[in-house]
Short mmCIF file of N, CA and C in Angstrom, two decimals:
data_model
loop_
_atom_site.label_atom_id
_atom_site.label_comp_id
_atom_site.label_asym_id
_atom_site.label_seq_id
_atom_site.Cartn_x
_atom_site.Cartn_y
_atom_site.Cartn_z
N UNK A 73 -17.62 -2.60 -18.19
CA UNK A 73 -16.20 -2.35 -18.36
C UNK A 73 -15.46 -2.77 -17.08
N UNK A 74 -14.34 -3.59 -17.21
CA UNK A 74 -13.66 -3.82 -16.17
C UNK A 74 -12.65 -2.81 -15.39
N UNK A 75 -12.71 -2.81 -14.34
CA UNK A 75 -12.25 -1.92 -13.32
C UNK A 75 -10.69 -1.97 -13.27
N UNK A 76 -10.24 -0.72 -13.26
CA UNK A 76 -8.19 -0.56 -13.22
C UNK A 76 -7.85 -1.53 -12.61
N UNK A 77 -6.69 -1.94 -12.57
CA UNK A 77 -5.95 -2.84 -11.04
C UNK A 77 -4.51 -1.66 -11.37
N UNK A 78 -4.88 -1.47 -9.61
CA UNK A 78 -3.61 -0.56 -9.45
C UNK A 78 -2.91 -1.42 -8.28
N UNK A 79 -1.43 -1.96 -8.30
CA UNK A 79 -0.65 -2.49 -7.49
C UNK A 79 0.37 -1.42 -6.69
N UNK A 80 0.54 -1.65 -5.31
CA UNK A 80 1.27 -0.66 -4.33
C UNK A 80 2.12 -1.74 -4.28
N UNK A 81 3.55 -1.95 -4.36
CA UNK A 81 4.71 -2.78 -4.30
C UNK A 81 5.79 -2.23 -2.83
N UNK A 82 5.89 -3.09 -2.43
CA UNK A 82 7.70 -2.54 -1.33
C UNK A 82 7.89 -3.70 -1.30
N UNK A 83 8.98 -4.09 -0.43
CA UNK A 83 9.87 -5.38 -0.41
C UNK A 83 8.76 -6.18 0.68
N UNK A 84 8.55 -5.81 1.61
CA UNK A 84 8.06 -6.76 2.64
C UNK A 84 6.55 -6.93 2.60
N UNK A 85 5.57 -6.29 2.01
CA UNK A 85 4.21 -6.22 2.03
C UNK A 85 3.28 -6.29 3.14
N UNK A 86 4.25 -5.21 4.26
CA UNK A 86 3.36 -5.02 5.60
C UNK A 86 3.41 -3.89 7.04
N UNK A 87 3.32 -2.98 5.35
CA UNK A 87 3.49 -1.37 6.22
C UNK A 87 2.78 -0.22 5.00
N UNK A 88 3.58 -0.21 4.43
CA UNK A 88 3.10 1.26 3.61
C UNK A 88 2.47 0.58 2.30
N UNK A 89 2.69 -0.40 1.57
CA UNK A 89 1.99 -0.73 0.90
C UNK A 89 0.84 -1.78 1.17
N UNK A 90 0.66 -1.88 2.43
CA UNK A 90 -0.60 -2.81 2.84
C UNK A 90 -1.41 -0.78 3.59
N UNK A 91 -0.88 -0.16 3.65
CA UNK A 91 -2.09 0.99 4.60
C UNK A 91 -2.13 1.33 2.82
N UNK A 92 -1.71 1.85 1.55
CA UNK A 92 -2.21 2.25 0.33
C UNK A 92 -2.79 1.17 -0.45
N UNK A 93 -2.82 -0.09 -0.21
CA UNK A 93 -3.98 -0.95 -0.96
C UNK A 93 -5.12 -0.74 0.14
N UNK A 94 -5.77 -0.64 1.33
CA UNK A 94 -6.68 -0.40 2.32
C UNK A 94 -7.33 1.20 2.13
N UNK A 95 -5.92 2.38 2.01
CA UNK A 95 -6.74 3.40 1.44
C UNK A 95 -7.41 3.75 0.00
N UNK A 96 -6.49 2.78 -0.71
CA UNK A 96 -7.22 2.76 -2.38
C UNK A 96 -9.03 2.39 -2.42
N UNK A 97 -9.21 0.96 -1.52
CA UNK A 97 -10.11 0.34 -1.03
C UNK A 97 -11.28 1.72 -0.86
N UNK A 98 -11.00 1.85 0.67
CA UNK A 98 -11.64 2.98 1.96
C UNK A 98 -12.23 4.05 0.25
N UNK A 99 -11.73 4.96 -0.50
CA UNK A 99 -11.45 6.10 -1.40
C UNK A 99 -12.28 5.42 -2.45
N UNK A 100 -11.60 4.74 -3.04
CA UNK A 100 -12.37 4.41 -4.43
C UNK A 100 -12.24 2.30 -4.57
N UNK A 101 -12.69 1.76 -3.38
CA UNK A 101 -12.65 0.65 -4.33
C UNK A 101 -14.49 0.08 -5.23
N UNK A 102 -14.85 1.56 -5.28
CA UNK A 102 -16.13 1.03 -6.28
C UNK A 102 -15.54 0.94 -7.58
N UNK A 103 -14.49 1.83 -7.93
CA UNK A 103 -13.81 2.47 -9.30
C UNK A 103 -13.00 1.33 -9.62
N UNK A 104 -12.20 1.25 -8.78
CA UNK A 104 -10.88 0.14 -9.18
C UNK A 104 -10.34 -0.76 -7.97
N UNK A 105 -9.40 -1.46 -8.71
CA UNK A 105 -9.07 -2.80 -7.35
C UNK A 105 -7.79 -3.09 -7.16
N UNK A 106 -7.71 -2.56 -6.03
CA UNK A 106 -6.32 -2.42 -5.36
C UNK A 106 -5.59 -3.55 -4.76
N UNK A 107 -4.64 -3.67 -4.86
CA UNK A 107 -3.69 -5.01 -4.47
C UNK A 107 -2.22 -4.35 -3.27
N UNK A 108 -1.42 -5.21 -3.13
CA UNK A 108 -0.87 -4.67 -2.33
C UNK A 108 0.52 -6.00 -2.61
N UNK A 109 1.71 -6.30 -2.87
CA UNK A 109 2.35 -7.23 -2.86
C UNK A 109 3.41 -6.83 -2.44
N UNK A 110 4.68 -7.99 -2.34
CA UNK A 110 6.47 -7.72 -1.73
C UNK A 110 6.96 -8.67 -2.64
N UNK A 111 8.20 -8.50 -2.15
CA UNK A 111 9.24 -9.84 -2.92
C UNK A 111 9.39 -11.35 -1.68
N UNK A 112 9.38 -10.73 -0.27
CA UNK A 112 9.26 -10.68 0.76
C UNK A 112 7.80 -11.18 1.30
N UNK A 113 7.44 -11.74 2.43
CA UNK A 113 6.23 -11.76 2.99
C UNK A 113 6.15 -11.78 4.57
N UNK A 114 5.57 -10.89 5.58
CA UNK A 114 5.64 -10.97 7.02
C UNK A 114 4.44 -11.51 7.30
N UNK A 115 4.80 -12.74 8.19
CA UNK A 115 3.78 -13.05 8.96
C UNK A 115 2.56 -12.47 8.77
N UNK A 116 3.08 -11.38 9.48
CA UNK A 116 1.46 -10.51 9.56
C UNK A 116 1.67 -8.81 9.14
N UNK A 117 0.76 -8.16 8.82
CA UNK A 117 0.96 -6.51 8.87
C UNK A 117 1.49 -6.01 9.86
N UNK A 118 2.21 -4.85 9.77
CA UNK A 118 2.79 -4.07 10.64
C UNK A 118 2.07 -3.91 11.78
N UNK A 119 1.70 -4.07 12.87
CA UNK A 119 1.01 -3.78 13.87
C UNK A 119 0.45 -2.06 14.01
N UNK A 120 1.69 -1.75 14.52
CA UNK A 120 1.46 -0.15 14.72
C UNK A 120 0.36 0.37 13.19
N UNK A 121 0.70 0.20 11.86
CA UNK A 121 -0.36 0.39 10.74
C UNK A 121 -1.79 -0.28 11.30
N UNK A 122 -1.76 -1.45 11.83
CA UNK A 122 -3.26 -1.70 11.37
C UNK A 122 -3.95 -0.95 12.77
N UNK A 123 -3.67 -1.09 13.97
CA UNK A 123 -3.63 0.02 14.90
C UNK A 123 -4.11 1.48 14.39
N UNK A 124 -3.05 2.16 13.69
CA UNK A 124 -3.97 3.41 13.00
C UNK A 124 -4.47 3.90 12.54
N UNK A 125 -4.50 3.09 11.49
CA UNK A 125 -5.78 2.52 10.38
C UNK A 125 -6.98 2.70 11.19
N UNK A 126 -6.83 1.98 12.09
CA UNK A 126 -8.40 1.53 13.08
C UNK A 126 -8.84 2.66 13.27
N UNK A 127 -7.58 3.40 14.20
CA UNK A 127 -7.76 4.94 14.84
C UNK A 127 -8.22 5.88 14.25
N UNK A 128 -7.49 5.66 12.89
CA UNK A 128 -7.74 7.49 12.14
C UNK A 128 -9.24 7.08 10.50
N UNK A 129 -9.13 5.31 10.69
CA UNK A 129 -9.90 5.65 9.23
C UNK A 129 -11.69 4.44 9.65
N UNK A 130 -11.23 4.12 11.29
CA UNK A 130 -12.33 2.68 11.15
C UNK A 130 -12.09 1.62 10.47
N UNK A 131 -10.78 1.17 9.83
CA UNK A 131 -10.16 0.35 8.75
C UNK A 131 -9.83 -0.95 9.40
N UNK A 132 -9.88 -1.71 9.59
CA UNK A 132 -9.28 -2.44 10.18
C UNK A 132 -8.89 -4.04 8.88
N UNK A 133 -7.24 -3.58 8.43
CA UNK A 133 -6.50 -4.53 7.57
C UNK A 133 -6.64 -5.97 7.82
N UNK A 134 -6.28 -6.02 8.94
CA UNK A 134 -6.02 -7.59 9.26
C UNK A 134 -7.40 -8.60 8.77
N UNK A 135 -8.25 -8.16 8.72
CA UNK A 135 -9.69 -9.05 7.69
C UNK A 135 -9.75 -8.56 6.65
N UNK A 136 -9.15 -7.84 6.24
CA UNK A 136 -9.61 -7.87 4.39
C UNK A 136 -8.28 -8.33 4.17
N UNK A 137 -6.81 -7.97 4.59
CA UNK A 137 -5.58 -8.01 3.78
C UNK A 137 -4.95 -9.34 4.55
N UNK A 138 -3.30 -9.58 3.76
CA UNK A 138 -2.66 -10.56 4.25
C UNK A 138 -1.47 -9.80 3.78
N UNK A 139 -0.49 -10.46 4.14
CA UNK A 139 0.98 -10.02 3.21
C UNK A 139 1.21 -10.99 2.03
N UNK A 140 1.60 -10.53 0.74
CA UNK A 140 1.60 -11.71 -0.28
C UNK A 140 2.62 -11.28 -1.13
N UNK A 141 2.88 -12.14 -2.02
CA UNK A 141 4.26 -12.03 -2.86
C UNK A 141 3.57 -11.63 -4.07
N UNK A 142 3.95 -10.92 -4.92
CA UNK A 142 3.70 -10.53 -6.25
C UNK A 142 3.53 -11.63 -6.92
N UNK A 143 3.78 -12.57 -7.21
CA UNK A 143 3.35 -13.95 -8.18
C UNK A 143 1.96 -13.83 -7.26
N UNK A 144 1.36 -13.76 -5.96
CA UNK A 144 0.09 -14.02 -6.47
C UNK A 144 -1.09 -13.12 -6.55
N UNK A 145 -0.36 -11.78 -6.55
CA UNK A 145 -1.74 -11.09 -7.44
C UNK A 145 -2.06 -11.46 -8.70
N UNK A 146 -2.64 -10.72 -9.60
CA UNK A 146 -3.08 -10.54 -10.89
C UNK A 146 -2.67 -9.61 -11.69
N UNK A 147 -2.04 -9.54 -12.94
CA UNK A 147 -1.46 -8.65 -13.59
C UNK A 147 -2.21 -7.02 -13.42
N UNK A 148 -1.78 -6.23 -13.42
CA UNK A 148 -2.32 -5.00 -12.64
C UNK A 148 -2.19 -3.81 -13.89
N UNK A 149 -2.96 -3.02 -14.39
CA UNK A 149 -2.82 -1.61 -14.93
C UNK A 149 -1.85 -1.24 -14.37
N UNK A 150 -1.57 -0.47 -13.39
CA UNK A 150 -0.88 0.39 -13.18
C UNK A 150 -0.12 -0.40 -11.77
N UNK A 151 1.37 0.19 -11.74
CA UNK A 151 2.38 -0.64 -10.62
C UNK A 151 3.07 0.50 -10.28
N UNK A 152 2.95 0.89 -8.79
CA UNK A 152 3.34 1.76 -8.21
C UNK A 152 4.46 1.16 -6.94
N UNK A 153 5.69 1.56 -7.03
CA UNK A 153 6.32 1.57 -5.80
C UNK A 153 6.72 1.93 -5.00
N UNK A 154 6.22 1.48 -3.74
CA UNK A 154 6.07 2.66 -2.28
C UNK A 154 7.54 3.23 -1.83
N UNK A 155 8.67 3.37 -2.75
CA UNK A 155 10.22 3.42 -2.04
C UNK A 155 11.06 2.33 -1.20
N UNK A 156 11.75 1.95 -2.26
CA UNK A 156 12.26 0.81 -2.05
C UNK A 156 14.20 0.78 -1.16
N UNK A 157 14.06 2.13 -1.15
CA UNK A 157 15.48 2.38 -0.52
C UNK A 157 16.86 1.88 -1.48
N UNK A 158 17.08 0.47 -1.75
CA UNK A 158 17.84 0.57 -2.16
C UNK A 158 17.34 -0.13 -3.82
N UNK A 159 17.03 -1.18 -3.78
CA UNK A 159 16.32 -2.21 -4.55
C UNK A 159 14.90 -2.10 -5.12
N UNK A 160 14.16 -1.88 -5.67
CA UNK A 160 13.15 -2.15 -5.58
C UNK A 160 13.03 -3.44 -6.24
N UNK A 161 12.27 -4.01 -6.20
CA UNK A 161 11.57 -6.03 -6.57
C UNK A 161 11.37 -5.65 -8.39
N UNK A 162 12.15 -6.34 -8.63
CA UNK A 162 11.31 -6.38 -10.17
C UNK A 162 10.26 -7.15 -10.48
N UNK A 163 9.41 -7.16 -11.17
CA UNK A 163 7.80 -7.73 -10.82
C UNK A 163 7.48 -8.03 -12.59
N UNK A 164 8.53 -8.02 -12.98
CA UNK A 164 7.96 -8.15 -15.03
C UNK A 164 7.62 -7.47 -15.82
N UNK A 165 7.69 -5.97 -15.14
CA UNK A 165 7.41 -4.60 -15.69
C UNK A 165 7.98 -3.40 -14.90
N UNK A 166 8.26 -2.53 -15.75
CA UNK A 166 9.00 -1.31 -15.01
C UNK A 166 7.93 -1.10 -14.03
N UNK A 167 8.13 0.27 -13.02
CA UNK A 167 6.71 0.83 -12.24
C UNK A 167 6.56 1.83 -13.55
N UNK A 168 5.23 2.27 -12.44
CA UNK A 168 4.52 3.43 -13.65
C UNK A 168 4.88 4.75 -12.48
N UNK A 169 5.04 4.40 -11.22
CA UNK A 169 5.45 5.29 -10.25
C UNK A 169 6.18 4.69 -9.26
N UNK A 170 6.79 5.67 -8.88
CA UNK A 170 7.79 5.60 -7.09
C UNK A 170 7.47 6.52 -6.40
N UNK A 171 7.00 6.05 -5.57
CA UNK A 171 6.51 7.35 -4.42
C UNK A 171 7.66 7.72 -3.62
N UNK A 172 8.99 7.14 -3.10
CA UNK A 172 9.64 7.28 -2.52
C UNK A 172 9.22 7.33 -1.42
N UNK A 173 8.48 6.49 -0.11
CA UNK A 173 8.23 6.79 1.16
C UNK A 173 9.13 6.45 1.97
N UNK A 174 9.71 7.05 2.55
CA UNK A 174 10.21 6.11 3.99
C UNK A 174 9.44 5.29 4.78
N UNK A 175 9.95 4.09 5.28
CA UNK A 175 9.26 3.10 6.00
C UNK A 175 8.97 3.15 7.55
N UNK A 176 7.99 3.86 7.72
CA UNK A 176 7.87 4.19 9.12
C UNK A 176 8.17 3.32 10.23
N UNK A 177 8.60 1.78 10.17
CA UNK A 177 8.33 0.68 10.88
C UNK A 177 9.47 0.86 12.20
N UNK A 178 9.03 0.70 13.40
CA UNK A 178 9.77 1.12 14.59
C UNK A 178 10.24 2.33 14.90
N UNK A 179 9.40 3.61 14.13
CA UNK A 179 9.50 5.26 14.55
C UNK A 179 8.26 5.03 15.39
N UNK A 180 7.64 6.75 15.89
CA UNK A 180 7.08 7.13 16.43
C UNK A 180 5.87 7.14 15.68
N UNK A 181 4.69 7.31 16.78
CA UNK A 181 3.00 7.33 15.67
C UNK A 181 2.92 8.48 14.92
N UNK A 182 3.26 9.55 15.53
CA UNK A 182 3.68 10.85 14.49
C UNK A 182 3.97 10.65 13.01
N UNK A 183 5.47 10.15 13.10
CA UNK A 183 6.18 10.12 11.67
C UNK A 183 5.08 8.70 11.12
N UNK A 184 4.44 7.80 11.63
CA UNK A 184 3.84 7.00 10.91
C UNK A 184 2.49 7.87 10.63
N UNK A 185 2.13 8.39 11.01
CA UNK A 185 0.48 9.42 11.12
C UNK A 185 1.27 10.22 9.43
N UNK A 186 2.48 11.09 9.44
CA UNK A 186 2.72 11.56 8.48
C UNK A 186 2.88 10.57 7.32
N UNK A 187 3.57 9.22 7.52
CA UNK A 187 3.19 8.84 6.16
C UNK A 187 2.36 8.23 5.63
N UNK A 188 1.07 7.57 6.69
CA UNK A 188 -0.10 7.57 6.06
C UNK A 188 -0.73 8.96 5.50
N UNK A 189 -0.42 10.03 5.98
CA UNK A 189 -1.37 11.08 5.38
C UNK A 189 -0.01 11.21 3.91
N UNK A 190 0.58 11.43 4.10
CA UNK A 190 1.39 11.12 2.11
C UNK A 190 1.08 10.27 1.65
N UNK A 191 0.48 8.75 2.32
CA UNK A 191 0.10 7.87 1.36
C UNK A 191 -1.23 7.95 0.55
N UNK A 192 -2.32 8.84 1.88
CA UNK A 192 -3.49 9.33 1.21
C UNK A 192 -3.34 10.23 0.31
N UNK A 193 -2.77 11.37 0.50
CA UNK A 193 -2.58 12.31 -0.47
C UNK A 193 -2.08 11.73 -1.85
N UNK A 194 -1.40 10.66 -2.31
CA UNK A 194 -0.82 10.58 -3.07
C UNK A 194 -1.61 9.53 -3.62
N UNK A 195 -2.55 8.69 -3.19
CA UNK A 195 -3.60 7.75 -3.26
C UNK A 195 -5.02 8.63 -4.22
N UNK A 196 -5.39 9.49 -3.12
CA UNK A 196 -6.28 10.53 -3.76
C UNK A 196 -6.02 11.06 -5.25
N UNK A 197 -4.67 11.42 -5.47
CA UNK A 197 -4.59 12.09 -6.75
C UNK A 197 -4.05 11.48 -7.70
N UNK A 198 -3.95 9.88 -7.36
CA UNK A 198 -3.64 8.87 -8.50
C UNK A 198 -5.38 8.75 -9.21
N UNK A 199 -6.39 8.49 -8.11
CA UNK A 199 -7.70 8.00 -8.37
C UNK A 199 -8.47 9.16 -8.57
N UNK A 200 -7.94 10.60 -8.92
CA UNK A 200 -8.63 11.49 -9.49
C UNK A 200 -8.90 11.91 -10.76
#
């Protein structure tokens, strides 16, 4: 039987939905296969994320992930969006969720430490 595809969506694809396709991974990627896309694409991942990733999980993004645009994943089960503030990307299907996160990018490691641990928490009890 083929395995879920669960997609984590935000506009830029290199902060909160690149650390919840890495914790989907880290948690359950024997179960299912996690993606991570934007409308948007940065260079590279958020720095400060792949940094704490390293710190708090041994993770290190920058070799498994990239930043990528939704045309090139693969149609996905389930489409989740990490809080899009104003917009979120339309992608060819409603979401199935909004997490509403704030985008930690240029706060403190704290408020980013807190929304990786909401992204786990909320990661955990999608894949339960």
């Amino acid at each position: 039987m083929a395995k879920k595809k669960i997609a984590f969506i935000c506009v830029h694809n290199s902060c909160r939905s690149q650390i919840a396709e890495a914790l989907g991974k880290h948690h359950a990627g024997d179960r299912f296969d996690f993606y991570s896309a934007g409308s948007e694409t940065r260079p590279q991942i958020n720095q400060d994320a792949v940094r704490l990733m390293k710190q708090l999980y041994g993770i290190d993004m920058e070799k498994t992930q990239y930043s990528k645009l939704i045309s090139d994943i693969p149609e996905v089960d389930y489409l989740i969006s990490m809080g899009c503030n104003v917009t979120c990307p339309y992608v060819g299907k409603d979401f199935d969720e909004d997490w509403g996160l704030e985008d930690p990018t240029g706060k403190s490691d704290e408020e980013f430490i807190k929304t990786i641990e909401q992204i786990e928490q909320k990661v955990l009890d999608r894949i339960s």
